[in-house]
Coordinates of C-alpha atoms in Angstrom, one line a residue:
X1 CA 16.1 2.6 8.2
X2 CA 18.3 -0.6 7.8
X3 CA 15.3 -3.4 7.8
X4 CA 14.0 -1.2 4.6
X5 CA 17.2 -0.6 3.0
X6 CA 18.4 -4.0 3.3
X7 CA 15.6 -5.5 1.8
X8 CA 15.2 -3.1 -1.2
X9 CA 18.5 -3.2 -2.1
X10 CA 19.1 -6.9 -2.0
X11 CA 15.7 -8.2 -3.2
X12 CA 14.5 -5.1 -4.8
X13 CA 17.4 -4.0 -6.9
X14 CA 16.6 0.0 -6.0
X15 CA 19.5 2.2 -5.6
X16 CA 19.6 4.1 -2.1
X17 CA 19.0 7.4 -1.9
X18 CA 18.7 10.2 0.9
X19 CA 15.2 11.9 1.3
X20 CA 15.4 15.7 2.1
X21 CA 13.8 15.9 5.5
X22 CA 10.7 18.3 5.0
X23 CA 9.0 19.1 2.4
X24 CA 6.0 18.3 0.4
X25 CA 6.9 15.9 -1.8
X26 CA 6.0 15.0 -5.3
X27 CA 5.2 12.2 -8.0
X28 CA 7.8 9.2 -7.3
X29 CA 8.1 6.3 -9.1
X30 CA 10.1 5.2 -6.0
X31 CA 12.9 3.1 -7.6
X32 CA 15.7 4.3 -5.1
X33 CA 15.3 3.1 -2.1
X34 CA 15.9 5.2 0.9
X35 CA 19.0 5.0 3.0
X36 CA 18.3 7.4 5.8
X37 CA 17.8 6.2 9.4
X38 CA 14.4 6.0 11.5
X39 CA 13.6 5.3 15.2
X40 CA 11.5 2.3 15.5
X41 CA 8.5 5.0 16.5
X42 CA 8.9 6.6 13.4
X43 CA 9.2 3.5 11.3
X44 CA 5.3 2.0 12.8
X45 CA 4.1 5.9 12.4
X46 CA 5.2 6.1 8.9
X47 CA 3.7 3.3 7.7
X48 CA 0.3 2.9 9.6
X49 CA 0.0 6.9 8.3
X50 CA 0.4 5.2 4.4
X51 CA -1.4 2.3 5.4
X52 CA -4.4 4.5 6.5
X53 CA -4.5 6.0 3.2
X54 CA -4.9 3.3 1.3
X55 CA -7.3 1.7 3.1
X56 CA -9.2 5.1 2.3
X57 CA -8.5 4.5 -1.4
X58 CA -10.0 0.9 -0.9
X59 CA -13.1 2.0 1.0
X60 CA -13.6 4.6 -1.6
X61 CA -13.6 2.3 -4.5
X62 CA -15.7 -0.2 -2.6
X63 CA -18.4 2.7 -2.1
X64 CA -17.7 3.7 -5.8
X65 CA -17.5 7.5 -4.4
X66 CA -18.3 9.9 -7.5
X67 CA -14.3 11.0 -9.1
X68 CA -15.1 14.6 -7.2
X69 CA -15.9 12.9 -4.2
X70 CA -12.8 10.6 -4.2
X71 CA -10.3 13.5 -5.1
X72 CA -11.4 15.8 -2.5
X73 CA -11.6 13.0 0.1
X74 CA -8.1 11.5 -0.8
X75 CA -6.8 15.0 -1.0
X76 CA -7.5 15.5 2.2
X77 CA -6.3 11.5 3.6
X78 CA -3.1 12.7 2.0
X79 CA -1.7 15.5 4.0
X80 CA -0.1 12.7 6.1
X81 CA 2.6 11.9 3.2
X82 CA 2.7 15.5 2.2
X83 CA 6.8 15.1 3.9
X84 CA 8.8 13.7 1.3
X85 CA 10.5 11.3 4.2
X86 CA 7.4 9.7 5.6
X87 CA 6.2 9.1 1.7
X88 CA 9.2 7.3 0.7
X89 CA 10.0 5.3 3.7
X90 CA 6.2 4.3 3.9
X91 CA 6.0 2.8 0.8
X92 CA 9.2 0.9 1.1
X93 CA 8.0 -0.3 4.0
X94 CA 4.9 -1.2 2.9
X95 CA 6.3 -2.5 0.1
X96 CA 8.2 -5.2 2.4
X97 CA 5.2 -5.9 4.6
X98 CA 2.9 -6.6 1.7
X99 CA 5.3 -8.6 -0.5
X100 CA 4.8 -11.9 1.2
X101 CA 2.3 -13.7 -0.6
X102 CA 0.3 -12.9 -4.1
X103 CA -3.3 -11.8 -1.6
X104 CA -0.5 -9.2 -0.1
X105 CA 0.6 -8.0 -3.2
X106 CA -2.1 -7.6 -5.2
X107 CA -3.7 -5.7 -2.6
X108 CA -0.8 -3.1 -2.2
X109 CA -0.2 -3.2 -5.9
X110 CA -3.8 -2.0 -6.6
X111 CA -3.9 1.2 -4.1
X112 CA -0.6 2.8 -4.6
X113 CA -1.4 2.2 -8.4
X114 CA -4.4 4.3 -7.7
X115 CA -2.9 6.9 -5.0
X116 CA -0.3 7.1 -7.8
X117 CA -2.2 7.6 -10.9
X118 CA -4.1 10.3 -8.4
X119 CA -1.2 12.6 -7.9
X120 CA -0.2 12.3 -11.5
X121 CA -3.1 13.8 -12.2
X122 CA -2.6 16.5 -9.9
X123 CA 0.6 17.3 -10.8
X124 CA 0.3 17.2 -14.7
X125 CA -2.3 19.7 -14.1
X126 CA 0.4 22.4 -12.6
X127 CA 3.4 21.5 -13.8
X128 CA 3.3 20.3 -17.7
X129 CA 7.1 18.8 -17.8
X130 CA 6.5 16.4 -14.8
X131 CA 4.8 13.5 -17.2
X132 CA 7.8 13.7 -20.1
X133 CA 10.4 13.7 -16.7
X134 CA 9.0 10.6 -15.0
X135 CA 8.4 8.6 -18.6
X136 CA 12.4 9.5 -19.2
X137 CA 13.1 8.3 -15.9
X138 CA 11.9 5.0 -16.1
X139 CA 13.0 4.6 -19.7
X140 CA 16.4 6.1 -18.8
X141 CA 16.5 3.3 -15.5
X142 CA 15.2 0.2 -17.7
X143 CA 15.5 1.0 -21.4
X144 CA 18.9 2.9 -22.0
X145 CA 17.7 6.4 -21.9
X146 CA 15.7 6.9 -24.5
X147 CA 13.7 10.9 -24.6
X148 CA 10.3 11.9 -24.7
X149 CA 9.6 14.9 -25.8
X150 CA 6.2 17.3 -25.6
X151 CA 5.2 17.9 -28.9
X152 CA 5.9 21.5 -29.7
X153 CA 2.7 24.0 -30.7
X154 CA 3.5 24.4 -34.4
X155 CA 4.0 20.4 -35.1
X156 CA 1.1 19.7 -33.1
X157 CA -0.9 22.0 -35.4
X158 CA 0.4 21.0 -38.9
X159 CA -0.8 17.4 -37.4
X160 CA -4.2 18.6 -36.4
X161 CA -6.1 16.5 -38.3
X162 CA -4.5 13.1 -37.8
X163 CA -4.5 14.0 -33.9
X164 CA -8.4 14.6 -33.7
X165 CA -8.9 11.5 -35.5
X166 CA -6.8 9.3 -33.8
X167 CA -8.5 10.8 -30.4
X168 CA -12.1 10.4 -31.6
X169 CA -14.9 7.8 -31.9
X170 CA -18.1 6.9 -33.2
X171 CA -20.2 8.3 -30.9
X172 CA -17.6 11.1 -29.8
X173 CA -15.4 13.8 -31.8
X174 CA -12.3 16.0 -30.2
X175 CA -13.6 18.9 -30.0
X176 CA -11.6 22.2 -30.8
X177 CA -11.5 23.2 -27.3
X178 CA -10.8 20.3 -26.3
X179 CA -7.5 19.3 -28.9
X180 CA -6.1 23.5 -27.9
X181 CA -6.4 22.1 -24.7
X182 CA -4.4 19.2 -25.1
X183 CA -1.0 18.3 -24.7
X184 CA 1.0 15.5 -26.8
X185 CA 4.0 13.4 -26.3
X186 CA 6.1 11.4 -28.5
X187 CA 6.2 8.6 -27.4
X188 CA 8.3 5.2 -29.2
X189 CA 5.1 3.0 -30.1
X190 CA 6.8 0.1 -28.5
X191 CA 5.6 1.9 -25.2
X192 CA 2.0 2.5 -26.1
X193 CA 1.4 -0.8 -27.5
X194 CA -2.0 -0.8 -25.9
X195 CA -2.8 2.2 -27.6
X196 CA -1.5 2.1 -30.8
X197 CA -3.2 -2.0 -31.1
X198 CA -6.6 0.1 -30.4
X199 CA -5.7 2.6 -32.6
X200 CA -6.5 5.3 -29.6
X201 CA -2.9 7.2 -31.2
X202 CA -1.8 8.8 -34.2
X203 CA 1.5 6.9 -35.5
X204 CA 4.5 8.8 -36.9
X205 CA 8.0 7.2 -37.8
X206 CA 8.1 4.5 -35.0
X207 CA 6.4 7.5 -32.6
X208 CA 3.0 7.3 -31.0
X209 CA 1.2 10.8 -30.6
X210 CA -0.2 10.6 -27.3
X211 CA -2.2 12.8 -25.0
X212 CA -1.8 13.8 -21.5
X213 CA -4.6 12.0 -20.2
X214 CA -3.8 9.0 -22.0
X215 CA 0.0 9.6 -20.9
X216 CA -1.2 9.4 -17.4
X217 CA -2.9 5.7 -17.8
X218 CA 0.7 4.9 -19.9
X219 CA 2.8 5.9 -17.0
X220 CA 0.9 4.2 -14.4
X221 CA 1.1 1.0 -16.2
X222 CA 4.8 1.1 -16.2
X223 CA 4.6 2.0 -12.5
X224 CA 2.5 -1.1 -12.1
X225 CA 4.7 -3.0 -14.0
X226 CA 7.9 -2.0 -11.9
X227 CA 6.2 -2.3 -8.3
X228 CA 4.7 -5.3 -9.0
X229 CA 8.6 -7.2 -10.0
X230 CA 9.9 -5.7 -6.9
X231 CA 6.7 -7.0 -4.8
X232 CA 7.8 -10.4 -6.3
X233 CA 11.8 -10.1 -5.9
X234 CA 11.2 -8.7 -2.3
X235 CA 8.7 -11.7 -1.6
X236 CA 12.0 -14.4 -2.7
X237 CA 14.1 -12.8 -0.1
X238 CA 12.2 -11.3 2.9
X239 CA 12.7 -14.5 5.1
X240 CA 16.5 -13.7 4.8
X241 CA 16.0 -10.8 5.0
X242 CA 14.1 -10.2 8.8
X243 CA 16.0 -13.5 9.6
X244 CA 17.4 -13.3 13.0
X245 CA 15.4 -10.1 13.8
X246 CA 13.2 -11.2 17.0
X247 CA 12.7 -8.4 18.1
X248 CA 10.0 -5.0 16.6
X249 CA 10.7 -4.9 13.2
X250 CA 10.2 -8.3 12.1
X251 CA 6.6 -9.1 14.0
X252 CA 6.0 -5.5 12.7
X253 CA 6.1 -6.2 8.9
X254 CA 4.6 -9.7 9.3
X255 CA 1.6 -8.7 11.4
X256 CA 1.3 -5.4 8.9
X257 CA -0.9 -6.0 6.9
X258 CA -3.8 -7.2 9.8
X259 CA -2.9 -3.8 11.7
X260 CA -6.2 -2.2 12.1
X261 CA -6.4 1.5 11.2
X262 CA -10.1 2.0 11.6
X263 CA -12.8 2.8 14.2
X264 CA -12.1 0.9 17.6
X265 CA -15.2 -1.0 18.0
X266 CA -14.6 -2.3 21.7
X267 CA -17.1 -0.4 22.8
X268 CA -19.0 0.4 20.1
X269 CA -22.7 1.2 20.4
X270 CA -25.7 0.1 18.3
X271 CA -29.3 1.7 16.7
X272 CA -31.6 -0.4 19.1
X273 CA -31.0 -2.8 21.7
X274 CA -29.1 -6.0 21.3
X275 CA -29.9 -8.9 23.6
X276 CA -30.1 -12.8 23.8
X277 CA -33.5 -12.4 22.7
X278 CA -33.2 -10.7 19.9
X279 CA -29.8 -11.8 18.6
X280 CA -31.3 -14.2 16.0
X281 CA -33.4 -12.1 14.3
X282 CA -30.8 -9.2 13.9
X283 CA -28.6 -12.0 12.5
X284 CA -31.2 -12.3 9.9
X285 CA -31.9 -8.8 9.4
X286 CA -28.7 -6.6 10.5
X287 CA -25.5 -9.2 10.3
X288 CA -23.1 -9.2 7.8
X289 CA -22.7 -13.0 5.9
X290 CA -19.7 -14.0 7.9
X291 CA -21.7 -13.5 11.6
X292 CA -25.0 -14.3 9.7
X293 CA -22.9 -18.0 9.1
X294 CA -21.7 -18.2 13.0
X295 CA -25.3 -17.8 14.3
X296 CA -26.4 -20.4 11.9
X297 CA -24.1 -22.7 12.7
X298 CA -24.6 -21.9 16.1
X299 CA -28.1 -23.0 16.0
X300 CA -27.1 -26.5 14.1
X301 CA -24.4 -27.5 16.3
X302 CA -25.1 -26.1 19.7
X303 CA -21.4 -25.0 19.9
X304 CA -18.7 -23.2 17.7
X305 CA -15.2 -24.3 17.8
X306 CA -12.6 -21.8 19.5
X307 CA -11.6 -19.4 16.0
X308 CA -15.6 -19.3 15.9
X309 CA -16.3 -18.3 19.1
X310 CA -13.7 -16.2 19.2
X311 CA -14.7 -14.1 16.1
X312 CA -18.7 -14.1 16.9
X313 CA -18.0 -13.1 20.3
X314 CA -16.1 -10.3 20.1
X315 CA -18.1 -9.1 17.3
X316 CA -21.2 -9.2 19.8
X317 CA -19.4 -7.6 22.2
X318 CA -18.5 -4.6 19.4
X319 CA -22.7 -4.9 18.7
X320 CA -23.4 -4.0 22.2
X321 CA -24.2 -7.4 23.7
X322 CA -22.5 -7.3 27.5
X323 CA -20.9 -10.1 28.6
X324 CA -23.7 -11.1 31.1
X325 CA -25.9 -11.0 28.1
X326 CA -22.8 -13.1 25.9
X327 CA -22.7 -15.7 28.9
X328 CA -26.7 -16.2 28.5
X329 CA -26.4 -16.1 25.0
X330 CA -23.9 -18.9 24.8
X331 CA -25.2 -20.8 27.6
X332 CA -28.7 -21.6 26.1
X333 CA -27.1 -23.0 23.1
X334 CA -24.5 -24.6 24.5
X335 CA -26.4 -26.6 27.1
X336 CA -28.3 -28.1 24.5
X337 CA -25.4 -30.5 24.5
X338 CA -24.3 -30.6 27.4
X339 CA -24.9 -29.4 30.8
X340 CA -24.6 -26.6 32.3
X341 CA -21.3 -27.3 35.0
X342 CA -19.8 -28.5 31.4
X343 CA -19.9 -24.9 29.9
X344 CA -19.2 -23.4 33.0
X345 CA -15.9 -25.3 33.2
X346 CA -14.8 -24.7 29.3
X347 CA -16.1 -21.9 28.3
X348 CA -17.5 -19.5 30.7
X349 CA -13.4 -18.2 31.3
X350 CA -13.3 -17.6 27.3
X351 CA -16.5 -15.2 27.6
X352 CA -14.9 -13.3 30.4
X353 CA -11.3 -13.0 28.7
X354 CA -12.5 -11.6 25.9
X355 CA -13.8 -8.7 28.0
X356 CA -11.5 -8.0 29.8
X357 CA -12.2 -10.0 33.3
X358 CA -9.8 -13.0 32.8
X359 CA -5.9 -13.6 32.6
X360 CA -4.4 -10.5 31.5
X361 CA -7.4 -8.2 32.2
X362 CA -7.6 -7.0 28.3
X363 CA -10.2 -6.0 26.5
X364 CA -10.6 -7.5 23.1
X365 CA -11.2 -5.7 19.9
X366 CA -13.6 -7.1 17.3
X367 CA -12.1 -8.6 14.3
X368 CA -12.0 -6.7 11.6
X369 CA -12.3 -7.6 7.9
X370 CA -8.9 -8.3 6.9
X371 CA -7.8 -10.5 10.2
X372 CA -10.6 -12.6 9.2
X373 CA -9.9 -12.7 5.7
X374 CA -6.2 -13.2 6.3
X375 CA -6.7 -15.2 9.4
X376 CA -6.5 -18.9 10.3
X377 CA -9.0 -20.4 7.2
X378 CA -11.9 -22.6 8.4
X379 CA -11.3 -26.3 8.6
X380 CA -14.2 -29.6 9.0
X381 CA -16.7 -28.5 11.3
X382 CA -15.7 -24.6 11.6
X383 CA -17.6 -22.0 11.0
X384 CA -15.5 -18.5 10.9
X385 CA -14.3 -16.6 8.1
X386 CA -15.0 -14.9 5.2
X387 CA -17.5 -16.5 2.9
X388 CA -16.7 -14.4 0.5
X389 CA -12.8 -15.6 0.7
X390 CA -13.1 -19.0 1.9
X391 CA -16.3 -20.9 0.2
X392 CA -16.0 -22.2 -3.2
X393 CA -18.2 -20.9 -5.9
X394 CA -20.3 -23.7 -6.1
X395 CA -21.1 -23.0 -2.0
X396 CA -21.2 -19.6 -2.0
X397 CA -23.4 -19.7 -5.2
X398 CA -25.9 -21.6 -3.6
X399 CA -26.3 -19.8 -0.4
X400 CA -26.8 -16.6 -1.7
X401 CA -30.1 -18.2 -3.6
X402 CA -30.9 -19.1 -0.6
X403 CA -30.7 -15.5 0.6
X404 CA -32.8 -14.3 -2.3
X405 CA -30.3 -12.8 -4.1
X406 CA -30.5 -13.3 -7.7
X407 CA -29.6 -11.9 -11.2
X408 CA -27.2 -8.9 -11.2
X409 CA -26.7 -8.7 -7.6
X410 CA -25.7 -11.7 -7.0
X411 CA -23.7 -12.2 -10.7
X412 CA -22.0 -8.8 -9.1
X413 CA -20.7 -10.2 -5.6
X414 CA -19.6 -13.8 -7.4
X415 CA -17.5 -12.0 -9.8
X416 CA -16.2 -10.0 -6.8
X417 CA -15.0 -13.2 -5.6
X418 CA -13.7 -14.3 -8.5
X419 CA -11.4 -11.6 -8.3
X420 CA -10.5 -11.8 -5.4
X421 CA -12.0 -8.3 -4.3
X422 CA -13.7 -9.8 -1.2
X423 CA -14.5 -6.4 0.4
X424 CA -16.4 -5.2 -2.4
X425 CA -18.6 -8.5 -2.4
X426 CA -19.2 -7.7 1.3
X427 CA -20.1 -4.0 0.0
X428 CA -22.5 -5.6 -2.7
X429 CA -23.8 -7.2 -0.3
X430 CA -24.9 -4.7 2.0
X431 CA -26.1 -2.4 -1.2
X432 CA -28.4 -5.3 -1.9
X433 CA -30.2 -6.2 1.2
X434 CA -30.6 -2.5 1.5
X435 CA -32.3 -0.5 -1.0
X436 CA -31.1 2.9 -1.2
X437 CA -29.1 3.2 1.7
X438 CA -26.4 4.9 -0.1
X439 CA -29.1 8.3 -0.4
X440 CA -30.3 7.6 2.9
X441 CA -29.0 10.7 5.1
X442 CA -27.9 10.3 8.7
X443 CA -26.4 6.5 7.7
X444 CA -22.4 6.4 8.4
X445 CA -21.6 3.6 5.5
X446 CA -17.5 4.0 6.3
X447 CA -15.9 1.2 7.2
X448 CA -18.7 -0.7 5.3
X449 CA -16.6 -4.1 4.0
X450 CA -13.7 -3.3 6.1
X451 CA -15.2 -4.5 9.3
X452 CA -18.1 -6.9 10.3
X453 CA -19.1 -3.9 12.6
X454 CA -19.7 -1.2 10.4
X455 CA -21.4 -3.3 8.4
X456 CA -23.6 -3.9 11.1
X457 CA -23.8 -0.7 12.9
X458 CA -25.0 1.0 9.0
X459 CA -27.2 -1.6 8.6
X460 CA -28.9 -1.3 12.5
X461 CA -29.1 2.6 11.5
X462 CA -30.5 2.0 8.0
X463 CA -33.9 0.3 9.2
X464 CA -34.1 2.5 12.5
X465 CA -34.6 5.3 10.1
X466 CA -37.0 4.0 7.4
X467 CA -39.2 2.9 10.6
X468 CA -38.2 6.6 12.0
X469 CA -39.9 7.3 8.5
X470 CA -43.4 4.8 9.2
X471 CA -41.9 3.4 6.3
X472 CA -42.2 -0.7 6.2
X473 CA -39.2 -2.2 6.9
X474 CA -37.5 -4.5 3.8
X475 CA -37.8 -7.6 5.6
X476 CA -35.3 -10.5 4.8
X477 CA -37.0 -12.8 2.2
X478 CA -35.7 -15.8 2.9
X479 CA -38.6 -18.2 3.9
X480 CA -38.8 -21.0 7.1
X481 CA -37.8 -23.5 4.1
X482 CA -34.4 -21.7 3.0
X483 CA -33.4 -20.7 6.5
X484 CA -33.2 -24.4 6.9
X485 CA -31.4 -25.1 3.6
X486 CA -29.1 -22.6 4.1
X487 CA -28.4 -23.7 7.7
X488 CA -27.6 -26.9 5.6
X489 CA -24.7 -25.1 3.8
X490 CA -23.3 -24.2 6.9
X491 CA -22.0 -27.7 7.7
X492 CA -21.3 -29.2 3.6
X493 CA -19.9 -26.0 2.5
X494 CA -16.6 -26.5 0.8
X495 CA -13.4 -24.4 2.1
X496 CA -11.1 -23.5 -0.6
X497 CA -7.5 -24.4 0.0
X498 CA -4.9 -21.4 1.2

C-alpha cells in the first residue's frame, strides 16, 4: 500500500494506521491513513469496487430515486466495502485518484459525503454512542479535545419546553412522540453555527441542544470540511508523489477517474433497427445532445475531425450500426467533399479499427459519459463533447430553444450546468423529451447520464413501447426552420476554456 500511504501521509497529513483484515466495518471519518500492504490486483479491485458505488450514488441522485428506494439500493451496492480493508484503502485511493483537479474533487467530495451521511444514518439507528464518538474524534484530532456529551433523560426533560420550540416551525410542531423519541447532544455552539444563526437549536451556556438527526447533517459537514482540505493538500503534492512511478500505479490513479464501471456497450443491442437510412431521424428522435451535435455537424460539414469521429463512431457501433453499415454511413457524407478513393485512403482504416479489423485487432468500447466530459475538450471546427460541459451559457441557452425546450425544463438543465452537475442536465434532458418515462414499466433508465448509450438504448425502448401501446409517438418539435438554426450553432458555438 506504499503509493497510498505515501501520499496521505505527506500531502494529506493522516496518521497511518493498520486495518484489521475482515470484518464489516463501520462509520470512518478516515483521517488515518492506512499503512498495510496490497498486491497491485488488490489495489485496482479495491478501488473500482468503491468507485462502483459511488457511481451508484451518482446515478441515484441523477434519477432522484425516492429516500426508500436509495437506501435499499445502496444497501445493497454496499456489501462490496462491508471489509474494513477494502473500505479504507478505497477511499484513500480514491482519494489520490480524484484529487487532481477541482472537477475531480468536487465529484469525489459529493458521493462519499453522501455514502457517508448514509451509513451515519444507519448506524445512529443501532448504536446511540456512535454520533457523540465520531464528533469527539474530530474535535479531539482538530480542536484539542473538547467532549460531547448525550444529553441525559432527566435534563432533557426539565428542558422540554425550550427543546420543542427550538425544533418546531410555523407550519410544523414536535410532536410528543416525536421529542420521546429523540436524542440530544451538547454540542459547543461554535460547532453548530448554522443551526444556532437559524435558530433550529435551543442555546444553553455556550452549548447548542441538538438532535440526532440534525447531529447527522452537523457531522457530515465537518466530514466534508476535512476531506475536501486533504483533496486540496493531496492535489499540491501528487506529481511528487507518483513521480518516477512508470509503471501500474501511476497510469492507474491518473486514468481513474475515466475507468468505466458500467454496462459494456460493444455489443450492445437496440429497440428497432439502426441503419444508414434511418440514422438521422433517430438522431432527432432517440440521441442524446452530444451525438444529436455530431450528426448535425456531420450534415454541415460533410466530415468530423478525428475526436469526433472517433466518439460518434463507436457510439454507432454501441447503437447497433455494423461497420459495413458505419462505412456506408460515413462514405455518403464524406464524399460530398471529396471522392470516394479519398475516404477510402483516410478513413476507411479508422472504421475498421474501431471494430476490431485493423492494427491491433481490438474492439472498441463506446465512450462513456465521463471520458467525454473529461476528455480532450473541443477546439475550432470540432464537434465532440459534452454540451452540457463544454458550451457556454449563452450557446447552450440558445440551442435548447431551438430544441423546444423552454421554461422550467430548460431553467432546470442550465442551472445543472451552472453547477457543474453535467450528468443531471443530461438526465433532465432525457426526462424532458420524454414524458413519463420514469412510470413507464419495461424501460431500463440505469446508466441514463452516465453513458450516451443508455441514454439511447432507454430512449429507443421508451417509444417502442408507447407505439407497442397504439399510442402516438411525442414527436421532436423542432420544425425544418430550427433544425437549420440549430445546425447553425453547431459551427459558432462557443467552447469554454479547461
Amino acid at each position: 500500500m506504499n503509493v497510498v500511504r505515501r501520499i496521505n501521509r505527506e500531502s494529506i497529513g493522516s496518521k497511518s494506521s493498520n486495518a484489521p483484515s475482515t470484518h464489516s466495518t463501520t462509520v470512518s471519518m478516515y483521517t488515518d491513513a492506512p499503512s498495510f500492504e496490497l498486491t497491485l490486483d488488490e489495489f485496482e479491485e479495491y478501488a473500482l469496487a468503491r468507485l462502483k458505488v459511488l457511481r451508484k450514488i451518482e446515478d441515484m441522485r441523477a434519477r432522484n430515486f425516492p429516500h426508500d428506494k436509495f437506501r435499499s439500493e445502496l444497501d445493497s451496492a454496499m456489501q462490496t466495502l462491508k471489509d474494513s480493508k477494502v473500505d479504507l484503502a478505497s477511499h484513500f485511493i480514491l482519494r489520490a485518484a480524484y484529487c487532481r483537479s477541482e472537477d475531480l474533487r468536487r465529484w469525489f467530495l459529493q458521493q462519499e459525503s453522501a455514502l457517508f451521511k448514509h451509513r451515519l444514518n444507519i448506524a445512529s439507528q443501532t448504536n446511540t454512542s456512535i454520533l457523540a464518538k465520531l464528533l469527539n474524534k474530530a474535535n479531539t484530532d482538530n480542536e484539542g479535545g473538547v467532549k460531547y456529551q448525550r444529553v441525559s433523560e432527566a435534563d432533557k426533560q426539565n428542558l422540554r419546553d425550550k427543546l420543542q420550540a427550538a425544533g418546531s416551525t410555523a407550519n410544523k410542531s414536535v410532536s410528543i412522540i416525536e421529542f420521546r423519541d429523540t436524542a440530544f447532544y451538547k454540542i459547543p455552539f461554535s460547532q453548530a453555527l448554522e443551526l444556532v444563526s437559524s435558530r433550529q437549536v435551543y442555546v444553553h451556556k455556550g452549548y447548542a441542544y441538538v438532535p440526532t438527526q440534525k447531529l447527522v447533517s452537523t457531522i457530515t459537514a465537518r466530514f466534508r470540511s476535512q476531506v475536501s482540505g486533504s483533496l486540496v493538500r493531496a492535489s499540491a503534492a501528487f506529481d511528487d508523489a507518483i513521480a518516477g512511478d512508470e509503471g501500474r500505479i501511476g497510469p492507474l490513479l491518473k486514468n481513474m477517474n475515466q475507468t468505466y464501471t458500467g454496462k459494456d456497450y460493444s455489443q450492445a443491442k437496440v429497440v428497432g433497427d439502426i441503419n444508414p437510412q434511418n440514422v438521422d431521424d433517430l438522431a432527432k428522435r432517440s440521441m442524446p445532445l452530444c451525438m444529436r451535435q455530431l450528426q448535425r455537424g456531420l450534415k454541415q460539414d460533410h466530415k468530423l475531425k478525428h475526436w469526433g469521429r472517433m466518439q460518434y463512431g463507436l457510439f454507432l457501433k454501441g447503437a447497433g450500426l455494423s461497420m459495413e453499415d458505419s462505412l456506408v454511413f460515413f462514405q455518403a457524407e464524406f464524399t460530398r467533399i471529396m471522392n470516394v478513393d479519398q475516404f477510402q485512403k483516410q478513413y476507411s482504416y479508422n472504421i475498421r479499427h474501431m471494430y476490431g479489423k485493423e492494427g491491433k485487432r481490438k474492439s472498441y468500447t463506446p465512450y462513456n459519459c465521463t471520458k467525454i466530459i473529461m476528455g480532450n475538450p473541443p477546439q475550432s471546427g470540432d464537434h465532440h463533447g459534452c454540451p452540457f460541459r463544454h458550451y457556454d451559457d449563452d450557446h447552450l441557452s440558445a440551442l435548447l430553444s431551438s430544441l423546444n425546450l423552454k421554461g422550467p425544463d430548460k431553467e432546470a438543465i442550465m442551472q445543472h450546468k451552472k453547477t457543474k452537475n453535467y450528468n443531471l442536465a443530461c438526465v433532465k434532458h432525457f426526462e424532458a423529451t420524454h414524458p413519463g418515462a420514469l412510470s413507464v414499466p419495461g424501460i431500463q433508465l440505469d446508466g441514463v447520464g452516465n453513458h450516451p448509450n443508455a441514454w439511447f438504448q432507454a430512449s429507443t425502448s421508451y417509444f417502442a413501447l408507447k407505439e407497442g401501446k397504439n399510442q402516438t409517438l411525442t414527436q421532436d418539435p423542432m420544425t425544418t426552420a430550427e433544425e437549420n438554426n440549430a445546425v447553425g450553432l453547431v459551427s459558432s458555438t462557443s467552447v469554454e476554456a479547461n
